[in-house]
Coordinates of C-alpha atoms and ligand atoms in Angstrom, one line a residue:
R1 CA 21.9 -3.6 -27.9
Y2 CA 20.2 -6.7 -29.4
T3 CA 22.3 -9.7 -28.7
S4 CA 19.8 -12.1 -30.3
G5 CA 19.8 -15.8 -30.3
K6 CA 17.0 -17.9 -28.8
N7 CA 19.2 -18.9 -25.9
K8 CA 20.9 -15.6 -25.1
W9 CA 19.6 -12.6 -23.3
F10 CA 17.4 -10.6 -25.6
F11 CA 18.8 -7.2 -24.7
T12 CA 21.9 -6.5 -22.8
Q13 CA 20.5 -3.4 -21.2
L14 CA 17.1 -4.8 -20.2
R15 CA 16.7 -6.6 -17.0
T16 CA 13.8 -7.6 -14.8
L17 CA 14.0 -7.6 -11.0
I18 CA 11.8 -9.7 -8.9
C19 CA 11.5 -10.7 -5.3
K20 CA 11.3 -13.6 -2.9
L21 CA 12.6 -17.1 -2.8
D22 CA 11.9 -20.1 -0.6
I23 CA 13.0 -23.6 0.0
D24 CA 10.1 -26.0 -0.4
E25 CA 10.4 -29.2 1.6
F26 CA 7.9 -31.9 0.8
F27 CA 7.3 -34.6 3.3
H28 CA 5.2 -37.5 1.9
V29 CA 3.1 -38.9 4.8
P30 CA 0.5 -41.6 5.1
N31 CA -1.9 -38.9 6.5
I32 CA -1.6 -35.3 7.5
V33 CA -0.1 -35.4 11.0
N34 CA -2.6 -35.1 13.8
P35 CA -2.1 -33.0 17.0
G36 CA 0.3 -34.9 19.3
Q37 CA 1.1 -37.5 16.6
T38 CA 4.6 -38.4 15.5
L39 CA 4.7 -39.7 12.0
S40 CA 7.4 -41.0 9.7
S41 CA 7.5 -39.6 6.2
T42 CA 7.8 -42.1 3.3
K43 CA 9.6 -39.7 1.0
F44 CA 11.3 -36.3 1.1
E45 CA 11.9 -33.8 -1.7
R46 CA 13.4 -30.4 -1.6
R47 CA 13.0 -27.8 -4.3
A48 CA 13.6 -24.1 -4.9
G49 CA 10.3 -22.3 -4.5
G50 CA 8.6 -19.1 -3.9
K51 CA 6.8 -17.3 -6.7
G52 CA 9.7 -14.9 -7.1
A53 CA 12.2 -17.7 -7.7
N54 CA 9.8 -19.6 -10.1
Q55 CA 9.1 -16.5 -12.1
A56 CA 12.8 -15.6 -12.3
V57 CA 13.5 -19.0 -13.7
A58 CA 10.7 -18.6 -16.2
I59 CA 12.1 -15.3 -17.4
A60 CA 15.6 -16.8 -17.7
K61 CA 14.3 -20.0 -19.5
A62 CA 12.4 -17.7 -21.9
G63 CA 15.7 -16.1 -22.8
G64 CA 15.2 -12.9 -20.7
R65 CA 17.8 -11.2 -18.5
V66 CA 16.6 -11.4 -14.9
A67 CA 18.0 -10.7 -11.4
L68 CA 16.4 -11.9 -8.2
C69 CA 16.2 -9.3 -5.4
G70 CA 15.6 -10.7 -2.0
A71 CA 17.4 -12.5 0.8
A72 CA 18.7 -15.9 1.5
G73 CA 20.6 -17.6 4.3
P74 CA 23.6 -20.1 4.1
D75 CA 21.1 -23.0 3.8
G76 CA 19.9 -21.6 0.5
Q77 CA 23.3 -21.7 -1.3
W78 CA 22.4 -24.9 -3.3
M79 CA 19.3 -23.1 -4.5
L80 CA 21.3 -20.0 -5.6
D81 CA 23.7 -22.3 -7.5
D82 CA 20.7 -23.9 -9.3
M83 CA 19.2 -20.6 -10.1
K84 CA 22.5 -19.3 -11.5
K85 CA 22.7 -22.5 -13.7
A86 CA 19.2 -21.6 -15.0
G87 CA 20.5 -18.2 -16.0
V88 CA 19.2 -16.0 -13.1
Q89 CA 21.5 -13.3 -11.7
V90 CA 21.6 -13.6 -7.9
E91 CA 24.1 -10.8 -7.0
E92 CA 21.4 -8.5 -5.8
L93 CA 20.4 -11.0 -3.2
V94 CA 21.2 -10.1 0.4
P95 CA 22.9 -12.9 2.4
T96 CA 21.5 -13.4 5.9
E97 CA 22.8 -15.4 8.9
G98 CA 19.4 -16.8 9.7
P99 CA 17.5 -19.4 7.6
T100 CA 16.2 -18.9 4.1
G101 CA 12.4 -18.7 3.8
R102 CA 10.8 -22.1 3.9
A103 CA 7.6 -24.0 3.2
I104 CA 7.2 -27.3 5.0
I105 CA 4.7 -29.2 3.1
Q106 CA 3.0 -32.5 4.1
L107 CA 1.5 -34.4 1.2
S108 CA -0.9 -37.3 1.8
P109 CA -1.6 -40.1 -0.8
D110 CA -5.1 -38.8 -1.3
G111 CA -3.8 -35.5 -2.5
E112 CA -4.3 -33.5 0.7
N113 CA -1.6 -31.1 1.8
S114 CA -0.8 -29.0 4.8
I115 CA 1.8 -26.2 4.8
V116 CA 3.8 -24.4 7.4
L117 CA 5.6 -21.3 6.3
L118 CA 8.7 -19.6 7.7
G119 CA 9.3 -16.1 6.4
G120 CA 13.0 -16.5 7.3
A121 CA 15.3 -14.2 5.3
N122 CA 12.3 -12.9 3.4
T123 CA 10.9 -11.2 6.4
E124 CA 13.9 -10.3 8.6
P125 CA 13.6 -6.6 9.3
S126 CA 17.3 -5.9 9.1
T127 CA 17.7 -7.5 5.7
Q128 CA 14.5 -6.0 4.4
S129 CA 15.9 -2.4 4.5
T130 CA 19.1 -3.6 2.8
C131 CA 16.9 -5.2 0.1
D132 CA 14.9 -2.0 -0.3
T133 CA 18.2 0.0 -0.7
R134 CA 19.5 -2.5 -3.3
L135 CA 16.4 -2.3 -5.3
S136 CA 16.6 1.5 -5.3
S137 CA 20.1 1.5 -6.7
A138 CA 19.9 -1.6 -9.0
S139 CA 19.6 -1.1 -12.7
Y140 CA 16.6 -2.6 -14.3
T141 CA 13.9 -1.8 -16.8
H142 CA 11.1 -4.1 -15.7
L143 CA 10.0 -5.0 -12.2
L144 CA 7.9 -8.1 -11.4
V145 CA 6.6 -8.4 -7.9
Q146 CA 4.4 -10.8 -6.0
N147 CA 3.0 -10.5 -2.5
E148 CA 5.3 -12.8 -0.6
I149 CA 7.6 -10.2 1.0
P150 CA 6.6 -7.7 3.6
W151 CA 3.9 -5.4 2.2
A152 CA 6.0 -2.2 2.8
S153 CA 8.7 -3.7 0.6
T154 CA 6.3 -4.5 -2.2
L155 CA 5.0 -0.9 -2.1
H156 CA 8.5 0.4 -2.0
A157 CA 9.5 -1.7 -5.0
L158 CA 6.4 -0.5 -7.0
Q159 CA 6.8 3.1 -6.2
T160 CA 10.6 3.3 -6.7
S161 CA 10.2 1.7 -10.1
H162 CA 7.4 4.0 -11.1
T163 CA 9.2 7.2 -10.0
R164 CA 12.8 6.5 -11.1
S165 CA 14.2 8.0 -14.2
P166 CA 14.1 6.4 -16.6
R167 CA 11.1 4.6 -15.2
A168 CA 10.8 0.8 -15.0
W169 CA 7.7 -0.9 -16.1
T170 CA 5.9 -2.7 -13.3
F171 CA 4.2 -6.0 -13.3
F172 CA 2.2 -7.0 -10.2
N173 CA 1.1 -10.6 -9.6
P174 CA -0.6 -10.1 -6.2
S175 CA -0.4 -13.6 -4.9
P176 CA -1.2 -14.4 -2.1
M177 CA -3.9 -11.8 -2.4
P178 CA -3.4 -8.7 -0.2
S179 CA -6.0 -7.8 2.3
R180 CA -9.0 -5.7 1.3
D181 CA -7.5 -2.7 3.2
Q182 CA -4.2 -3.1 1.4
L183 CA -5.9 -3.3 -1.9
R184 CA -7.8 -0.1 -1.2
V185 CA -4.7 1.9 -0.3
L186 CA -2.4 0.5 -3.0
P187 CA -1.0 3.2 -5.2
W188 CA -2.4 1.6 -8.4
D189 CA -0.9 4.4 -10.5
A190 CA 2.5 2.6 -9.9
V191 CA 1.2 -0.6 -11.5
D192 CA 1.5 -0.9 -15.3
W193 CA 0.4 -4.6 -15.6
L194 CA -1.7 -6.5 -13.1
I195 CA -1.6 -10.3 -13.5
V196 CA -4.4 -12.1 -11.6
N197 CA -6.6 -15.2 -11.9
E198 CA -10.4 -14.8 -12.0
G199 CA -10.8 -15.3 -8.2
E200 CA -8.2 -12.6 -7.5
A201 CA -9.8 -10.2 -9.9
E202 CA -13.2 -10.7 -8.2
E203 CA -11.6 -10.1 -4.8
L204 CA -10.1 -6.9 -6.0
Y205 CA -13.4 -5.7 -7.4
T206 CA -15.1 -6.5 -4.1
A207 CA -12.4 -4.7 -2.1
L208 CA -12.7 -1.6 -4.2
T209 CA -16.5 -1.5 -4.3
D210 CA -17.6 -3.2 -1.1
K211 CA -20.0 -5.3 -3.1
E212 CA -19.8 -8.8 -4.4
Y213 CA -19.2 -9.0 -8.1
T214 CA -22.1 -10.4 -10.1
A215 CA -22.1 -10.6 -13.8
T216 CA -25.2 -8.7 -15.0
R217 CA -24.7 -8.3 -18.6
V218 CA -22.9 -11.0 -20.5
V219 CA -21.7 -9.6 -23.8
L220 CA -18.8 -11.3 -25.6
P221 CA -16.7 -9.7 -28.3
P222 CA -17.4 -11.2 -31.7
N223 CA -15.3 -14.3 -32.6
W224 CA -14.9 -15.3 -28.9
P225 CA -16.3 -18.8 -28.1
S226 CA -19.5 -18.7 -26.1
N227 CA -18.6 -19.5 -22.5
T228 CA -20.0 -18.0 -19.3
T229 CA -16.7 -18.0 -17.4
L230 CA -15.0 -16.2 -20.3
A231 CA -17.8 -13.8 -20.6
G232 CA -17.8 -13.2 -16.8
A233 CA -14.0 -12.5 -16.8
H234 CA -14.3 -10.2 -19.8
L235 CA -17.0 -8.2 -18.0
L236 CA -15.2 -8.2 -14.7
L237 CA -12.1 -6.6 -16.3
H238 CA -14.2 -3.9 -17.9
C239 CA -16.0 -3.3 -14.6
L240 CA -12.7 -2.9 -12.8
R241 CA -11.4 -0.6 -15.5
D242 CA -14.5 1.6 -15.2
L243 CA -14.1 2.1 -11.4
D244 CA -13.2 5.6 -10.3
S245 CA -11.0 4.0 -7.6
F246 CA -9.0 2.1 -10.1
P247 CA -6.8 3.9 -12.7
S248 CA -7.5 3.1 -16.4
T249 CA -3.7 3.1 -16.9
V250 CA -3.4 -0.4 -15.5
S251 CA -3.3 -3.2 -18.1
L252 CA -5.2 -6.2 -16.9
V253 CA -4.3 -9.8 -17.4
C254 CA -6.6 -12.5 -16.1
T255 CA -5.6 -16.2 -16.3
L256 CA -8.4 -18.7 -16.5
G257 CA -6.7 -22.1 -16.0
S258 CA -7.7 -24.5 -18.8
L259 CA -9.6 -21.7 -20.5
G260 CA -6.5 -19.6 -21.2
V261 CA -6.1 -15.9 -20.7
V262 CA -8.0 -12.6 -21.2
V263 CA -6.0 -9.3 -21.5
L264 CA -7.5 -5.8 -21.4
P265 CA -4.7 -3.5 -22.4
A266 CA -4.7 0.0 -20.9
R267 CA -4.8 1.8 -24.2
T268 CA -8.2 3.6 -24.4
D269 CA -9.0 2.3 -27.9
A270 CA -7.8 -1.3 -27.1
E271 CA -10.1 -4.3 -27.4
A272 CA -9.8 -7.2 -25.0
I273 CA -7.7 -10.1 -26.3
Y274 CA -8.5 -13.7 -25.6
V275 CA -5.9 -16.4 -26.0
P276 CA -7.2 -19.9 -25.4
A277 CA -5.1 -22.4 -23.4
A278 CA -2.6 -24.4 -25.3
K279 CA -3.5 -27.8 -26.7
L280 CA -1.7 -30.1 -24.3
A281 CA 0.7 -32.9 -25.5
G282 CA -0.3 -35.1 -22.6
P283 CA -2.5 -35.2 -19.5
V284 CA -2.4 -32.5 -16.8
V285 CA -0.2 -33.8 -14.0
D286 CA 0.7 -30.8 -11.9
T287 CA -0.5 -27.2 -12.3
T288 CA 2.0 -25.9 -9.6
G289 CA 4.0 -23.1 -11.1
A290 CA 1.8 -22.7 -14.3
G291 CA 0.8 -19.2 -13.2
D292 CA 4.4 -18.3 -12.5
C293 CA 5.6 -19.8 -15.8
F294 CA 3.0 -17.7 -17.6
A295 CA 3.9 -14.5 -15.7
G296 CA 7.6 -14.9 -16.3
Y297 CA 7.1 -15.7 -20.0
L298 CA 4.8 -12.7 -20.4
V299 CA 7.4 -10.3 -19.0
A300 CA 10.2 -11.9 -21.0
G301 CA 8.0 -11.3 -24.1
F302 CA 8.0 -7.6 -23.3
L303 CA 11.8 -7.6 -22.7
E304 CA 12.3 -9.2 -26.1
R305 CA 10.4 -6.4 -27.7
G306 CA 12.7 -3.7 -26.2
H307 CA 12.5 -0.9 -23.8
Q308 CA 9.2 0.6 -24.8
D309 CA 5.9 1.0 -23.1
P310 CA 4.4 -2.5 -23.3
V311 CA 1.1 -0.8 -23.7
G312 CA 2.5 0.7 -27.0
L313 CA 2.6 -2.8 -28.5
S314 CA 0.1 -3.5 -31.2
A315 CA -2.8 -5.9 -30.5
A316 CA -1.1 -8.4 -32.8
E317 CA 2.3 -8.1 -31.0
L318 CA 0.6 -8.4 -27.6
E319 CA -1.3 -11.4 -28.7
G320 CA 2.0 -12.9 -29.9
V321 CA 3.6 -12.4 -26.5
V322 CA 0.6 -13.9 -24.7
K323 CA 0.5 -16.9 -27.0
V324 CA 4.1 -17.8 -26.2
A325 CA 3.4 -17.5 -22.5
V326 CA 0.3 -19.6 -22.8
K327 CA 2.1 -22.3 -24.7
A328 CA 4.8 -22.4 -22.0
A329 CA 2.3 -22.6 -19.2
G330 CA 0.5 -25.4 -21.1
M331 CA 3.8 -27.4 -21.2
C332 CA 4.3 -26.7 -17.5
V333 CA 1.1 -28.4 -16.4
T334 CA 2.0 -31.7 -18.2
R335 CA 5.1 -32.1 -16.0
H336 CA 5.7 -32.5 -12.3
G337 CA 7.4 -29.8 -10.2
A338 CA 7.3 -26.0 -10.1
S339 CA 10.3 -24.2 -11.5
G340 CA 11.7 -27.5 -12.8
S341 CA 8.6 -28.0 -15.0
I342 CA 9.0 -24.6 -16.8
P343 CA 10.1 -25.2 -20.4
S344 CA 12.9 -23.4 -22.2
R345 CA 12.2 -21.2 -25.2
R346 CA 13.8 -23.8 -27.4
E347 CA 11.4 -26.5 -26.2
L348 CA 8.5 -24.4 -27.2
N349 CA 9.6 -24.4 -30.7
I350 CA 8.1 -21.0 -31.5
Ligands
ADP1 P1 -3.1 -19.7 -11.2 O1 -2.5 -21.0 -10.8 O2 -2.1 -18.6 -10.9 O3 -4.5 -19.6 -10.7 P2 -4.0 -20.5 -13.7 O4 -4.6 -21.8 -13.1 O5 -5.0 -19.6 -14.4 O6 -3.1 -19.7 -12.8 O7 -3.0 -21.0 -14.8 C1 -2.1 -20.1 -15.5 C2 -2.1 -20.5 -17.0 O8 -1.6 -21.8 -17.1 C3 -3.4 -20.5 -17.7 O9 -3.8 -19.2 -18.1 C4 -3.2 -21.5 -18.8 O10 -2.6 -20.8 -19.9 C5 -2.2 -22.5 -18.2 N1 -3.0 -23.6 -17.6 C6 -3.4 -23.8 -16.3 N2 -4.1 -25.0 -16.2 C7 -4.2 -25.5 -17.5 C8 -4.8 -26.6 -18.0 N3 -5.5 -27.5 -17.3 N4 -4.7 -26.9 -19.4 C9 -4.0 -26.0 -20.1 N5 -3.4 -24.9 -19.7 C10 -3.5 -24.6 -18.4
NA2 NA1 -0.7 -22.3 -11.2

């Protein structure tokens, strides 16, 4: 099954499925438009966006086989063509008559922005049921979902993947963060890997416990650099793991921006792993998409290692997967753009 080669799909049978795409329209304006004001923009840019689309591109650029499941209208055809060129399979997408999902973004010279979202094809009820059906019948081994499609569809995707035979491994990057009520009723047993940043991990803890998270005991594993944020994140992941309302079968990945990543694998004997952020080749110019780049590369790393329980990986293998993803995310922040700034596996040179 192994087709090998850095620029080919790792395994012909393995495939990730992920959701949601958007057209991002950037209007550069002298100031964020005021109520009643008409304003000319000084520059316009249009990019493929949506966390699903960015993460799909990241998996493809990492050399993984990936299909995007979601919906797009005729106005999104250019985007599908671009994604196909990047190596993403788009045949599971449901075509709609209405518009593709959209983000209309005003950018001011002082770095302020203001964003209007249109769910469009992503939230059309009629296409949503078609998407759900396609996801049920599609063949895939790994599922990566975000929280940018209707909540019912996210739940459907997680549960279907968890209960199908053979099961698919599920990766959940809950961004934007679901509401506290949603977090409380989520069937966490259906989640194998949870990818969050520190703020999201805290929100989850608060939702499940009804109390603010405060680090009480700051104990770092030996060999970790002394750092309060790192210590706090490490403790937070252990506190989450220990909650009765949160299954210990969920492997936890917490991204910490310029600090890097902490992973707490679900294996009972597993120690937490810390991978510091990559040394950057240049200044940070745009962190958009870094989280998506990381998530995509992480899943691609698991794809590369075959259809086995990712939790079954040794600590060294897991650290290897995370290091590649961290290196890719580090390259991503030194370039402008979202999916366009995601490096290919060849560029990483590892
Ligand atoms: P999110 O945008 O989802 O909150 P993070 O900001 O934690 O995600 O970024 C994801 C990953 O991207 C980090 O774990 C890190 O590896 C990399 N990264 C982000 N910002 C920087 C930075 N300033 N320097 C180096 N790496 C970074
Ligand atoms: Na990011």
